[in-house]
Amino acid sequence: MYIGSSIFLIAVGAILAFAITPGLIPYVDQTVVGYILMGAGVLGVILSLVFAAPRRQRTVSESRRFADPANGDTVTRHEMREDGI
């Protein structure tokens, strides 16, 4: 569920809860249905923002220089790590 569809659910829920005369749809409590739709929309907005947020990344760059005993050259080693959430 994306932010646009979540806002749509909030709008439809608010219309059902506040704007339409109760009893227009028989055997259905429009106010409760409106509150449920608004709650689902708010939950959808929150989840969309949480999943769309950039992940925390930490990059470690390590550089070591050491002498290679086999031929006497200097070797440089680079190591990078990325951590997720």
PDB file of N, CA, C and O in Angstrom:
ATOM      1  N   MET A   1       0.853  -1.160   0.000  1.00  0.00           N
ATOM      2  CA  MET A   1       0.000   0.000   0.000  1.00  0.00           C
ATOM      3  C   MET A   1       0.908   1.235   0.000  1.00  0.00           C
ATOM      4  O   MET A   1       1.777   1.360   0.836  1.00  0.00           O
ATOM      5  N   TYR A   2       0.682   2.111  -0.932  1.00  0.00           N
ATOM      6  CA  TYR A   2       1.492   3.304  -1.030  1.00  0.00           C
ATOM      7  C   TYR A   2       0.810   4.476  -0.344  1.00  0.00           C
ATOM      8  O   TYR A   2      -0.333   4.385   0.102  1.00  0.00           O
ATOM      9  N   ILE A   3       1.498   5.587  -0.289  1.00  0.00           N
ATOM     10  CA  ILE A   3       0.986   6.750   0.424  1.00  0.00           C
ATOM     11  C   ILE A   3      -0.281   7.281  -0.239  1.00  0.00           C
ATOM     12  O   ILE A   3      -1.236   7.662   0.449  1.00  0.00           O
ATOM     13  N   GLY A   4      -0.341   7.274  -1.551  1.00  0.00           N
ATOM     14  CA  GLY A   4      -1.529   7.783  -2.244  1.00  0.00           C
ATOM     15  C   GLY A   4      -2.782   6.983  -1.936  1.00  0.00           C
ATOM     16  O   GLY A   4      -3.852   7.546  -1.670  1.00  0.00           O
ATOM     17  N   SER A   5      -2.666   5.668  -1.955  1.00  0.00           N
ATOM     18  CA  SER A   5      -3.833   4.846  -1.643  1.00  0.00           C
ATOM     19  C   SER A   5      -4.198   4.950  -0.167  1.00  0.00           C
ATOM     20  O   SER A   5      -5.375   4.851   0.201  1.00  0.00           O
ATOM     21  N   SER A   6      -3.220   5.166   0.689  1.00  0.00           N
ATOM     22  CA  SER A   6      -3.501   5.349   2.113  1.00  0.00           C
ATOM     23  C   SER A   6      -4.259   6.653   2.360  1.00  0.00           C
ATOM     24  O   SER A   6      -5.209   6.688   3.156  1.00  0.00           O
ATOM     25  N   ILE A   7      -3.869   7.700   1.680  1.00  0.00           N
ATOM     26  CA  ILE A   7      -4.583   8.975   1.810  1.00  0.00           C
ATOM     27  C   ILE A   7      -5.997   8.843   1.257  1.00  0.00           C
ATOM     28  O   ILE A   7      -6.948   9.409   1.816  1.00  0.00           O
ATOM     29  N   PHE A   8      -6.161   8.078   0.189  1.00  0.00           N
ATOM     30  CA  PHE A   8      -7.495   7.823  -0.347  1.00  0.00           C
ATOM     31  C   PHE A   8      -8.369   7.106   0.686  1.00  0.00           C
ATOM     32  O   PHE A   8      -9.537   7.446   0.866  1.00  0.00           O
ATOM     33  N   LEU A   9      -7.811   6.100   1.374  1.00  0.00           N
ATOM     34  CA  LEU A   9      -8.566   5.398   2.409  1.00  0.00           C
ATOM     35  C   LEU A   9      -8.955   6.343   3.549  1.00  0.00           C
ATOM     36  O   LEU A   9     -10.070   6.262   4.077  1.00  0.00           O
ATOM     37  N   ILE A  10      -8.048   7.221   3.931  1.00  0.00           N
ATOM     38  CA  ILE A  10      -8.350   8.179   4.989  1.00  0.00           C
ATOM     39  C   ILE A  10      -9.491   9.101   4.552  1.00  0.00           C
ATOM     40  O   ILE A  10     -10.423   9.373   5.323  1.00  0.00           O
ATOM     41  N   ALA A  11      -9.457   9.555   3.302  1.00  0.00           N
ATOM     42  CA  ALA A  11     -10.498  10.461   2.803  1.00  0.00           C
ATOM     43  C   ALA A  11     -11.854   9.760   2.733  1.00  0.00           C
ATOM     44  O   ALA A  11     -12.876  10.313   3.166  1.00  0.00           O
ATOM     45  N   VAL A  12     -11.888   8.548   2.208  1.00  0.00           N
ATOM     46  CA  VAL A  12     -13.151   7.812   2.117  1.00  0.00           C
ATOM     47  C   VAL A  12     -13.689   7.512   3.514  1.00  0.00           C
ATOM     48  O   VAL A  12     -14.890   7.631   3.772  1.00  0.00           O
ATOM     49  N   GLY A  13     -12.800   7.143   4.425  1.00  0.00           N
ATOM     50  CA  GLY A  13     -13.226   6.881   5.795  1.00  0.00           C
ATOM     51  C   GLY A  13     -13.787   8.114   6.468  1.00  0.00           C
ATOM     52  O   GLY A  13     -14.792   8.045   7.190  1.00  0.00           O
ATOM     53  N   ALA A  14     -13.156   9.257   6.238  1.00  0.00           N
ATOM     54  CA  ALA A  14     -13.663  10.504   6.824  1.00  0.00           C
ATOM     55  C   ALA A  14     -15.019  10.880   6.238  1.00  0.00           C
ATOM     56  O   ALA A  14     -15.897  11.364   6.952  1.00  0.00           O
ATOM     57  N   ILE A  15     -15.209  10.652   4.956  1.00  0.00           N
ATOM     58  CA  ILE A  15     -16.505  10.930   4.342  1.00  0.00           C
ATOM     59  C   ILE A  15     -17.583  10.036   4.943  1.00  0.00           C
ATOM     60  O   ILE A  15     -18.675  10.486   5.283  1.00  0.00           O
ATOM     61  N   LEU A  16     -17.266   8.752   5.091  1.00  0.00           N
ATOM     62  CA  LEU A  16     -18.255   7.839   5.677  1.00  0.00           C
ATOM     63  C   LEU A  16     -18.539   8.171   7.138  1.00  0.00           C
ATOM     64  O   LEU A  16     -19.676   8.055   7.597  1.00  0.00           O
ATOM     65  N   ALA A  17     -17.509   8.560   7.876  1.00  0.00           N
ATOM     66  CA  ALA A  17     -17.692   8.794   9.307  1.00  0.00           C
ATOM     67  C   ALA A  17     -18.348  10.129   9.605  1.00  0.00           C
ATOM     68  O   ALA A  17     -19.141  10.228  10.549  1.00  0.00           O
ATOM     69  N   PHE A  18     -18.056  11.156   8.826  1.00  0.00           N
ATOM     70  CA  PHE A  18     -18.495  12.498   9.204  1.00  0.00           C
ATOM     71  C   PHE A  18     -19.476  13.158   8.245  1.00  0.00           C
ATOM     72  O   PHE A  18     -20.269  13.995   8.649  1.00  0.00           O
ATOM     73  N   ALA A  19     -19.428  12.827   6.952  1.00  0.00           N
ATOM     74  CA  ALA A  19     -20.183  13.606   5.972  1.00  0.00           C
ATOM     75  C   ALA A  19     -21.509  12.984   5.563  1.00  0.00           C
ATOM     76  O   ALA A  19     -22.419  13.700   5.168  1.00  0.00           O
ATOM     77  N   ILE A  20     -21.636  11.682   5.606  1.00  0.00           N
ATOM     78  CA  ILE A  20     -22.857  11.024   5.143  1.00  0.00           C
ATOM     79  C   ILE A  20     -23.796  10.836   6.328  1.00  0.00           C
ATOM     80  O   ILE A  20     -23.379  10.454   7.419  1.00  0.00           O
ATOM     81  N   THR A  21     -25.060  11.076   6.086  1.00  0.00           N
ATOM     82  CA  THR A  21     -26.073  10.915   7.129  1.00  0.00           C
ATOM     83  C   THR A  21     -26.134   9.457   7.573  1.00  0.00           C
ATOM     84  O   THR A  21     -26.221   8.553   6.735  1.00  0.00           O
ATOM     85  N   PRO A  22     -26.071   9.210   8.885  1.00  0.00           N
ATOM     86  CA  PRO A  22     -26.159   7.821   9.363  1.00  0.00           C
ATOM     87  C   PRO A  22     -27.483   7.184   8.962  1.00  0.00           C
ATOM     88  O   PRO A  22     -28.526   7.821   8.947  1.00  0.00           O
ATOM     89  N   GLY A  23     -27.436   5.913   8.606  1.00  0.00           N
ATOM     90  CA  GLY A  23     -28.630   5.196   8.197  1.00  0.00           C
ATOM     91  C   GLY A  23     -28.855   5.214   6.709  1.00  0.00           C
ATOM     92  O   GLY A  23     -29.850   4.661   6.220  1.00  0.00           O
ATOM     93  N   LEU A  24     -27.971   5.847   5.953  1.00  0.00           N
ATOM     94  CA  LEU A  24     -28.136   5.891   4.495  1.00  0.00           C
ATOM     95  C   LEU A  24     -27.975   4.501   3.896  1.00  0.00           C
ATOM     96  O   LEU A  24     -28.706   4.120   2.985  1.00  0.00           O
ATOM     97  N   ILE A  25     -27.027   3.747   4.408  1.00  0.00           N
ATOM     98  CA  ILE A  25     -26.829   2.362   3.962  1.00  0.00           C
ATOM     99  C   ILE A  25     -27.440   1.468   5.048  1.00  0.00           C
ATOM    100  O   ILE A  25     -26.961   1.459   6.181  1.00  0.00           O
ATOM    101  N   PRO A  26     -28.486   0.715   4.736  1.00  0.00           N
ATOM    102  CA  PRO A  26     -29.133  -0.084   5.783  1.00  0.00           C
ATOM    103  C   PRO A  26     -28.251  -1.238   6.272  1.00  0.00           C
ATOM    104  O   PRO A  26     -27.483  -1.810   5.514  1.00  0.00           O
ATOM    105  N   TYR A  27     -28.370  -1.539   7.564  1.00  0.00           N
ATOM    106  CA  TYR A  27     -27.676  -2.633   8.236  1.00  0.00           C
ATOM    107  C   TYR A  27     -26.156  -2.464   8.288  1.00  0.00           C
ATOM    108  O   TYR A  27     -25.437  -3.420   8.545  1.00  0.00           O
ATOM    109  N   VAL A  28     -25.655  -1.277   8.015  1.00  0.00           N
ATOM    110  CA  VAL A  28     -24.211  -1.011   8.080  1.00  0.00           C
ATOM    111  C   VAL A  28     -24.006   0.237   8.923  1.00  0.00           C
ATOM    112  O   VAL A  28     -24.626   1.278   8.679  1.00  0.00           O
ATOM    113  N   ASP A  29     -23.143   0.140   9.908  1.00  0.00           N
ATOM    114  CA  ASP A  29     -22.802   1.313  10.716  1.00  0.00           C
ATOM    115  C   ASP A  29     -21.683   2.067   9.999  1.00  0.00           C
ATOM    116  O   ASP A  29     -20.516   1.685  10.057  1.00  0.00           O
ATOM    117  N   GLN A  30     -22.081   3.107   9.291  1.00  0.00           N
ATOM    118  CA  GLN A  30     -21.132   3.837   8.450  1.00  0.00           C
ATOM    119  C   GLN A  30     -20.034   4.510   9.257  1.00  0.00           C
ATOM    120  O   GLN A  30     -18.898   4.637   8.784  1.00  0.00           O
ATOM    121  N   THR A  31     -20.345   4.929  10.458  1.00  0.00           N
ATOM    122  CA  THR A  31     -19.342   5.604  11.282  1.00  0.00           C
ATOM    123  C   THR A  31     -18.206   4.652  11.636  1.00  0.00           C
ATOM    124  O   THR A  31     -17.030   5.002  11.528  1.00  0.00           O
ATOM    125  N   VAL A  32     -18.562   3.421  12.020  1.00  0.00           N
ATOM    126  CA  VAL A  32     -17.533   2.436  12.369  1.00  0.00           C
ATOM    127  C   VAL A  32     -16.712   2.060  11.143  1.00  0.00           C
ATOM    128  O   VAL A  32     -15.479   1.953  11.205  1.00  0.00           O
ATOM    129  N   VAL A  33     -17.375   1.870  10.012  1.00  0.00           N
ATOM    130  CA  VAL A  33     -16.651   1.557   8.773  1.00  0.00           C
ATOM    131  C   VAL A  33     -15.711   2.701   8.404  1.00  0.00           C
ATOM    132  O   VAL A  33     -14.566   2.485   7.982  1.00  0.00           O
ATOM    133  N   GLY A  34     -16.156   3.932   8.587  1.00  0.00           N
ATOM    134  CA  GLY A  34     -15.303   5.087   8.307  1.00  0.00           C
ATOM    135  C   GLY A  34     -14.080   5.137   9.197  1.00  0.00           C
ATOM    136  O   GLY A  34     -12.960   5.399   8.741  1.00  0.00           O
ATOM    137  N   TYR A  35     -14.295   4.863  10.499  1.00  0.00           N
ATOM    138  CA  TYR A  35     -13.147   4.838  11.416  1.00  0.00           C
ATOM    139  C   TYR A  35     -12.172   3.710  11.073  1.00  0.00           C
ATOM    140  O   TYR A  35     -10.957   3.879  11.166  1.00  0.00           O
ATOM    141  N   ILE A  36     -12.691   2.569  10.681  1.00  0.00           N
ATOM    142  CA  ILE A  36     -11.818   1.451  10.289  1.00  0.00           C
ATOM    143  C   ILE A  36     -10.995   1.821   9.055  1.00  0.00           C
ATOM    144  O   ILE A  36      -9.788   1.561   8.991  1.00  0.00           O
ATOM    145  N   LEU A  37     -11.640   2.439   8.070  1.00  0.00           N
ATOM    146  CA  LEU A  37     -10.911   2.847   6.861  1.00  0.00           C
ATOM    147  C   LEU A  37      -9.864   3.917   7.178  1.00  0.00           C
ATOM    148  O   LEU A  37      -8.745   3.880   6.633  1.00  0.00           O
ATOM    149  N   MET A  38     -10.200   4.856   8.053  1.00  0.00           N
ATOM    150  CA  MET A  38      -9.208   5.876   8.427  1.00  0.00           C
ATOM    151  C   MET A  38      -8.040   5.250   9.180  1.00  0.00           C
ATOM    152  O   MET A  38      -6.878   5.612   8.948  1.00  0.00           O
ATOM    153  N   GLY A  39      -8.324   4.287  10.051  1.00  0.00           N
ATOM    154  CA  GLY A  39      -7.239   3.602  10.765  1.00  0.00           C
ATOM    155  C   GLY A  39      -6.341   2.826   9.821  1.00  0.00           C
ATOM    156  O   GLY A  39      -5.110   2.835   9.955  1.00  0.00           O
ATOM    157  N   ALA A  40      -6.960   2.141   8.847  1.00  0.00           N
ATOM    158  CA  ALA A  40      -6.162   1.411   7.856  1.00  0.00           C
ATOM    159  C   ALA A  40      -5.319   2.368   7.019  1.00  0.00           C
ATOM    160  O   ALA A  40      -4.169   2.072   6.681  1.00  0.00           O
ATOM    161  N   GLY A  41      -5.867   3.522   6.696  1.00  0.00           N
ATOM    162  CA  GLY A  41      -5.108   4.513   5.923  1.00  0.00           C
ATOM    163  C   GLY A  41      -3.939   5.072   6.701  1.00  0.00           C
ATOM    164  O   GLY A  41      -2.836   5.226   6.166  1.00  0.00           O
ATOM    165  N   VAL A  42      -4.152   5.374   7.978  1.00  0.00           N
ATOM    166  CA  VAL A  42      -3.056   5.894   8.813  1.00  0.00           C
ATOM    167  C   VAL A  42      -1.973   4.831   8.967  1.00  0.00           C
ATOM    168  O   VAL A  42      -0.769   5.128   8.873  1.00  0.00           O
ATOM    169  N   LEU A  43      -2.378   3.587   9.187  1.00  0.00           N
ATOM    170  CA  LEU A  43      -1.400   2.499   9.293  1.00  0.00           C
ATOM    171  C   LEU A  43      -0.623   2.335   7.990  1.00  0.00           C
ATOM    172  O   LEU A  43       0.594   2.117   7.995  1.00  0.00           O
ATOM    173  N   GLY A  44      -1.325   2.475   6.855  1.00  0.00           N
ATOM    174  CA  GLY A  44      -0.660   2.382   5.560  1.00  0.00           C
ATOM    175  C   GLY A  44       0.344   3.499   5.343  1.00  0.00           C
ATOM    176  O   GLY A  44       1.430   3.277   4.796  1.00  0.00           O
ATOM    177  N   VAL A  45       0.017   4.725   5.762  1.00  0.00           N
ATOM    178  CA  VAL A  45       0.961   5.843   5.635  1.00  0.00           C
ATOM    179  C   VAL A  45       2.201   5.583   6.483  1.00  0.00           C
ATOM    180  O   VAL A  45       3.336   5.765   6.035  1.00  0.00           O
ATOM    181  N   ILE A  46       1.996   5.131   7.703  1.00  0.00           N
ATOM    182  CA  ILE A  46       3.131   4.873   8.599  1.00  0.00           C
ATOM    183  C   ILE A  46       4.015   3.774   8.039  1.00  0.00           C
ATOM    184  O   ILE A  46       5.248   3.913   7.993  1.00  0.00           O
ATOM    185  N   LEU A  47       3.413   2.673   7.587  1.00  0.00           N
ATOM    186  CA  LEU A  47       4.214   1.583   7.029  1.00  0.00           C
ATOM    187  C   LEU A  47       4.927   1.995   5.747  1.00  0.00           C
ATOM    188  O   LEU A  47       6.066   1.590   5.507  1.00  0.00           O
ATOM    189  N   SER A  48       4.266   2.801   4.914  1.00  0.00           N
ATOM    190  CA  SER A  48       4.920   3.276   3.687  1.00  0.00           C
ATOM    191  C   SER A  48       6.142   4.128   4.010  1.00  0.00           C
ATOM    192  O   SER A  48       7.188   4.010   3.368  1.00  0.00           O
ATOM    193  N   LEU A  49       6.018   4.990   5.011  1.00  0.00           N
ATOM    194  CA  LEU A  49       7.149   5.835   5.384  1.00  0.00           C
ATOM    195  C   LEU A  49       8.276   5.022   6.015  1.00  0.00           C
ATOM    196  O   LEU A  49       9.451   5.301   5.786  1.00  0.00           O
ATOM    197  N   VAL A  50       7.921   4.010   6.797  1.00  0.00           N
ATOM    198  CA  VAL A  50       8.955   3.181   7.432  1.00  0.00           C
ATOM    199  C   VAL A  50       9.722   2.384   6.383  1.00  0.00           C
ATOM    200  O   VAL A  50      10.950   2.322   6.406  1.00  0.00           O
ATOM    201  N   PHE A  51       8.996   1.778   5.440  1.00  0.00           N
ATOM    202  CA  PHE A  51       9.672   0.963   4.435  1.00  0.00           C
ATOM    203  C   PHE A  51      10.374   1.796   3.372  1.00  0.00           C
ATOM    204  O   PHE A  51      11.292   1.309   2.712  1.00  0.00           O
ATOM    205  N   ALA A  52       9.972   3.039   3.181  1.00  0.00           N
ATOM    206  CA  ALA A  52      10.619   3.901   2.190  1.00  0.00           C
ATOM    207  C   ALA A  52      11.801   4.652   2.773  1.00  0.00           C
ATOM    208  O   ALA A  52      12.577   5.249   2.028  1.00  0.00           O
ATOM    209  N   ALA A  53      11.958   4.627   4.088  1.00  0.00           N
ATOM    210  CA  ALA A  53      13.061   5.348   4.728  1.00  0.00           C
ATOM    211  C   ALA A  53      14.387   4.698   4.347  1.00  0.00           C
ATOM    212  O   ALA A  53      14.481   3.482   4.200  1.00  0.00           O
ATOM    213  N   PRO A  54      15.416   5.503   4.184  1.00  0.00           N
ATOM    214  CA  PRO A  54      16.722   4.926   3.847  1.00  0.00           C
ATOM    215  C   PRO A  54      17.245   4.087   5.010  1.00  0.00           C
ATOM    216  O   PRO A  54      17.054   4.413   6.176  1.00  0.00           O
ATOM    217  N   ARG A  55      17.874   3.027   4.666  1.00  0.00           N
ATOM    218  CA  ARG A  55      18.429   2.129   5.669  1.00  0.00           C
ATOM    219  C   ARG A  55      19.719   2.716   6.232  1.00  0.00           C
ATOM    220  O   ARG A  55      20.457   3.410   5.551  1.00  0.00           O
ATOM    221  N   ARG A  56      19.977   2.404   7.479  1.00  0.00           N
ATOM    222  CA  ARG A  56      21.204   2.863   8.114  1.00  0.00           C
ATOM    223  C   ARG A  56      22.360   2.036   7.567  1.00  0.00           C
ATOM    224  O   ARG A  56      22.362   0.819   7.649  1.00  0.00           O
ATOM    225  N   GLN A  57      23.333   2.705   6.998  1.00  0.00           N
ATOM    226  CA  GLN A  57      24.482   2.004   6.443  1.00  0.00           C
ATOM    227  C   GLN A  57      25.748   2.560   7.047  1.00  0.00           C
ATOM    228  O   GLN A  57      25.905   3.765   7.208  1.00  0.00           O
ATOM    229  N   ARG A  58      26.624   1.671   7.378  1.00  0.00           N
ATOM    230  CA  ARG A  58      27.910   2.065   7.906  1.00  0.00           C
ATOM    231  C   ARG A  58      28.967   1.405   7.041  1.00  0.00           C
ATOM    232  O   ARG A  58      28.952   0.201   6.848  1.00  0.00           O
ATOM    233  N   THR A  59      29.838   2.190   6.498  1.00  0.00           N
ATOM    234  CA  THR A  59      30.900   1.675   5.659  1.00  0.00           C
ATOM    235  C   THR A  59      32.221   1.828   6.387  1.00  0.00           C
ATOM    236  O   THR A  59      32.575   2.915   6.828  1.00  0.00           O
ATOM    237  N   VAL A  60      32.902   0.725   6.516  1.00  0.00           N
ATOM    238  CA  VAL A  60      34.203   0.725   7.170  1.00  0.00           C
ATOM    239  C   VAL A  60      35.246   0.465   6.102  1.00  0.00           C
ATOM    240  O   VAL A  60      35.176  -0.519   5.380  1.00  0.00           O
ATOM    241  N   SER A  61      36.164   1.361   5.988  1.00  0.00           N
ATOM    242  CA  SER A  61      37.243   1.185   5.035  1.00  0.00           C
ATOM    243  C   SER A  61      38.534   0.984   5.818  1.00  0.00           C
ATOM    244  O   SER A  61      38.891   1.810   6.657  1.00  0.00           O
ATOM    245  N   GLU A  62      39.169  -0.091   5.527  1.00  0.00           N
ATOM    246  CA  GLU A  62      40.375  -0.430   6.272  1.00  0.00           C
ATOM    247  C   GLU A  62      41.505  -0.610   5.274  1.00  0.00           C
ATOM    248  O   GLU A  62      41.358  -1.277   4.262  1.00  0.00           O
ATOM    249  N   SER A  63      42.587   0.006   5.571  1.00  0.00           N
ATOM    250  CA  SER A  63      43.737  -0.100   4.683  1.00  0.00           C
ATOM    251  C   SER A  63      44.949  -0.504   5.515  1.00  0.00           C
ATOM    252  O   SER A  63      45.290   0.161   6.485  1.00  0.00           O
ATOM    253  N   ARG A  64      45.548  -1.603   5.141  1.00  0.00           N
ATOM    254  CA  ARG A  64      46.756  -2.072   5.836  1.00  0.00           C
ATOM    255  C   ARG A  64      47.871  -2.270   4.823  1.00  0.00           C
ATOM    256  O   ARG A  64      47.649  -2.734   3.723  1.00  0.00           O
ATOM    257  N   ARG A  65      49.007  -1.952   5.255  1.00  0.00           N
ATOM    258  CA  ARG A  65      50.179  -2.167   4.406  1.00  0.00           C
ATOM    259  C   ARG A  65      51.110  -3.123   5.139  1.00  0.00           C
ATOM    260  O   ARG A  65      51.415  -2.936   6.300  1.00  0.00           O
ATOM    261  N   PHE A  66      51.495  -4.166   4.447  1.00  0.00           N
ATOM    262  CA  PHE A  66      52.452  -5.087   5.046  1.00  0.00           C
ATOM    263  C   PHE A  66      53.364  -5.609   3.948  1.00  0.00           C
ATOM    264  O   PHE A  66      53.034  -5.604   2.779  1.00  0.00           O
ATOM    265  N   ALA A  67      54.493  -6.041   4.370  1.00  0.00           N
ATOM    266  CA  ALA A  67      55.509  -6.506   3.413  1.00  0.00           C
ATOM    267  C   ALA A  67      55.271  -7.979   3.107  1.00  0.00           C
ATOM    268  O   ALA A  67      54.996  -8.775   3.998  1.00  0.00           O
ATOM    269  N   ASP A  68      55.336  -8.302   1.816  1.00  0.00           N
ATOM    270  CA  ASP A  68      55.199  -9.684   1.389  1.00  0.00           C
ATOM    271  C   ASP A  68      56.580 -10.327   1.459  1.00  0.00           C
ATOM    272  O   ASP A  68      57.501  -9.923   0.743  1.00  0.00           O
ATOM    273  N   PRO A  69      56.726 -11.311   2.320  1.00  0.00           N
ATOM    274  CA  PRO A  69      58.062 -11.889   2.484  1.00  0.00           C
ATOM    275  C   PRO A  69      58.537 -12.668   1.261  1.00  0.00           C
ATOM    276  O   PRO A  69      59.731 -12.858   1.076  1.00  0.00           O
ATOM    277  N   ALA A  70      57.623 -13.082   0.382  1.00  0.00           N
ATOM    278  CA  ALA A  70      58.034 -13.887  -0.767  1.00  0.00           C
ATOM    279  C   ALA A  70      58.856 -13.072  -1.760  1.00  0.00           C
ATOM    280  O   ALA A  70      59.894 -13.527  -2.235  1.00  0.00           O
ATOM    281  N   ASN A  71      58.396 -11.851  -2.075  1.00  0.00           N
ATOM    282  CA  ASN A  71      59.141 -11.078  -3.067  1.00  0.00           C
ATOM    283  C   ASN A  71      59.507  -9.678  -2.584  1.00  0.00           C
ATOM    284  O   ASN A  71      60.036  -8.893  -3.341  1.00  0.00           O
ATOM    285  N   GLY A  72      59.173  -9.335  -1.330  1.00  0.00           N
ATOM    286  CA  GLY A  72      59.578  -8.058  -0.780  1.00  0.00           C
ATOM    287  C   GLY A  72      58.697  -6.886  -1.145  1.00  0.00           C
ATOM    288  O   GLY A  72      59.007  -5.751  -0.813  1.00  0.00           O
ATOM    289  N   ASP A  73      57.586  -7.127  -1.859  1.00  0.00           N
ATOM    290  CA  ASP A  73      56.681  -6.040  -2.231  1.00  0.00           C
ATOM    291  C   ASP A  73      55.778  -5.659  -1.053  1.00  0.00           C
ATOM    292  O   ASP A  73      55.556  -6.434  -0.138  1.00  0.00           O
ATOM    293  N   THR A  74      55.254  -4.440  -1.130  1.00  0.00           N
ATOM    294  CA  THR A  74      54.296  -3.987  -0.129  1.00  0.00           C
ATOM    295  C   THR A  74      52.892  -4.229  -0.680  1.00  0.00           C
ATOM    296  O   THR A  74      52.581  -3.875  -1.812  1.00  0.00           O
ATOM    297  N   VAL A  75      52.033  -4.836   0.141  1.00  0.00           N
ATOM    298  CA  VAL A  75      50.673  -5.175  -0.269  1.00  0.00           C
ATOM    299  C   VAL A  75      49.705  -4.299   0.516  1.00  0.00           C
ATOM    300  O   VAL A  75      49.845  -4.131   1.719  1.00  0.00           O
ATOM    301  N   THR A  76      48.732  -3.717  -0.188  1.00  0.00           N
ATOM    302  CA  THR A  76      47.698  -2.909   0.457  1.00  0.00           C
ATOM    303  C   THR A  76      46.377  -3.664   0.375  1.00  0.00           C
ATOM    304  O   THR A  76      45.989  -4.139  -0.692  1.00  0.00           O
ATOM    305  N   ARG A  77      45.709  -3.762   1.505  1.00  0.00           N
ATOM    306  CA  ARG A  77      44.439  -4.478   1.557  1.00  0.00           C
ATOM    307  C   ARG A  77      43.333  -3.511   1.959  1.00  0.00           C
ATOM    308  O   ARG A  77      43.465  -2.784   2.931  1.00  0.00           O
ATOM    309  N   HIS A  78      42.220  -3.498   1.193  1.00  0.00           N
ATOM    310  CA  HIS A  78      41.067  -2.658   1.492  1.00  0.00           C
ATOM    311  C   HIS A  78      39.884  -3.565   1.842  1.00  0.00           C
ATOM    312  O   HIS A  78      39.608  -4.508   1.136  1.00  0.00           O
ATOM    313  N   GLU A  79      39.221  -3.234   2.925  1.00  0.00           N
ATOM    314  CA  GLU A  79      38.075  -4.009   3.348  1.00  0.00           C
ATOM    315  C   GLU A  79      36.903  -3.065   3.595  1.00  0.00           C
ATOM    316  O   GLU A  79      37.069  -2.062   4.293  1.00  0.00           O
ATOM    317  N   MET A  80      35.737  -3.386   3.030  1.00  0.00           N
ATOM    318  CA  MET A  80      34.557  -2.541   3.234  1.00  0.00           C
ATOM    319  C   MET A  80      33.427  -3.420   3.745  1.00  0.00           C
ATOM    320  O   MET A  80      33.193  -4.506   3.247  1.00  0.00           O
ATOM    321  N   ARG A  81      32.718  -2.924   4.746  1.00  0.00           N
ATOM    322  CA  ARG A  81      31.574  -3.630   5.321  1.00  0.00           C
ATOM    323  C   ARG A  81      30.371  -2.707   5.324  1.00  0.00           C
ATOM    324  O   ARG A  81      30.499  -1.535   5.624  1.00  0.00           O
ATOM    325  N   GLU A  82      29.210  -3.256   5.043  1.00  0.00           N
ATOM    326  CA  GLU A  82      27.972  -2.495   5.133  1.00  0.00           C
ATOM    327  C   GLU A  82      27.041  -3.236   6.079  1.00  0.00           C
ATOM    328  O   GLU A  82      26.778  -4.406   5.903  1.00  0.00           O
ATOM    329  N   ASP A  83      26.550  -2.513   7.067  1.00  0.00           N
ATOM    330  CA  ASP A  83      25.607  -3.101   8.008  1.00  0.00           C
ATOM    331  C   ASP A  83      24.205  -2.714   7.597  1.00  0.00           C
ATOM    332  O   ASP A  83      23.944  -1.609   7.165  1.00  0.00           O
ATOM    333  N   GLY A  84      23.282  -3.632   7.793  1.00  0.00           N
ATOM    334  CA  GLY A  84      21.875  -3.366   7.492  1.00  0.00           C
ATOM    335  C   GLY A  84      21.217  -2.657   8.648  1.00  0.00           C
ATOM    336  O   GLY A  84      21.822  -1.856   9.357  1.00  0.00           O
ATOM    337  N   ILE A  85      19.998  -2.986   8.868  1.00  0.00           N
ATOM    338  CA  ILE A  85      19.213  -2.317   9.900  1.00  0.00           C
ATOM    339  C   ILE A  85      19.786  -2.555  11.251  1.00  0.00           C
ATOM    340  O   ILE A  85      20.158  -3.361  11.853  1.00  0.00           O
TER     341      ILE A  85
END
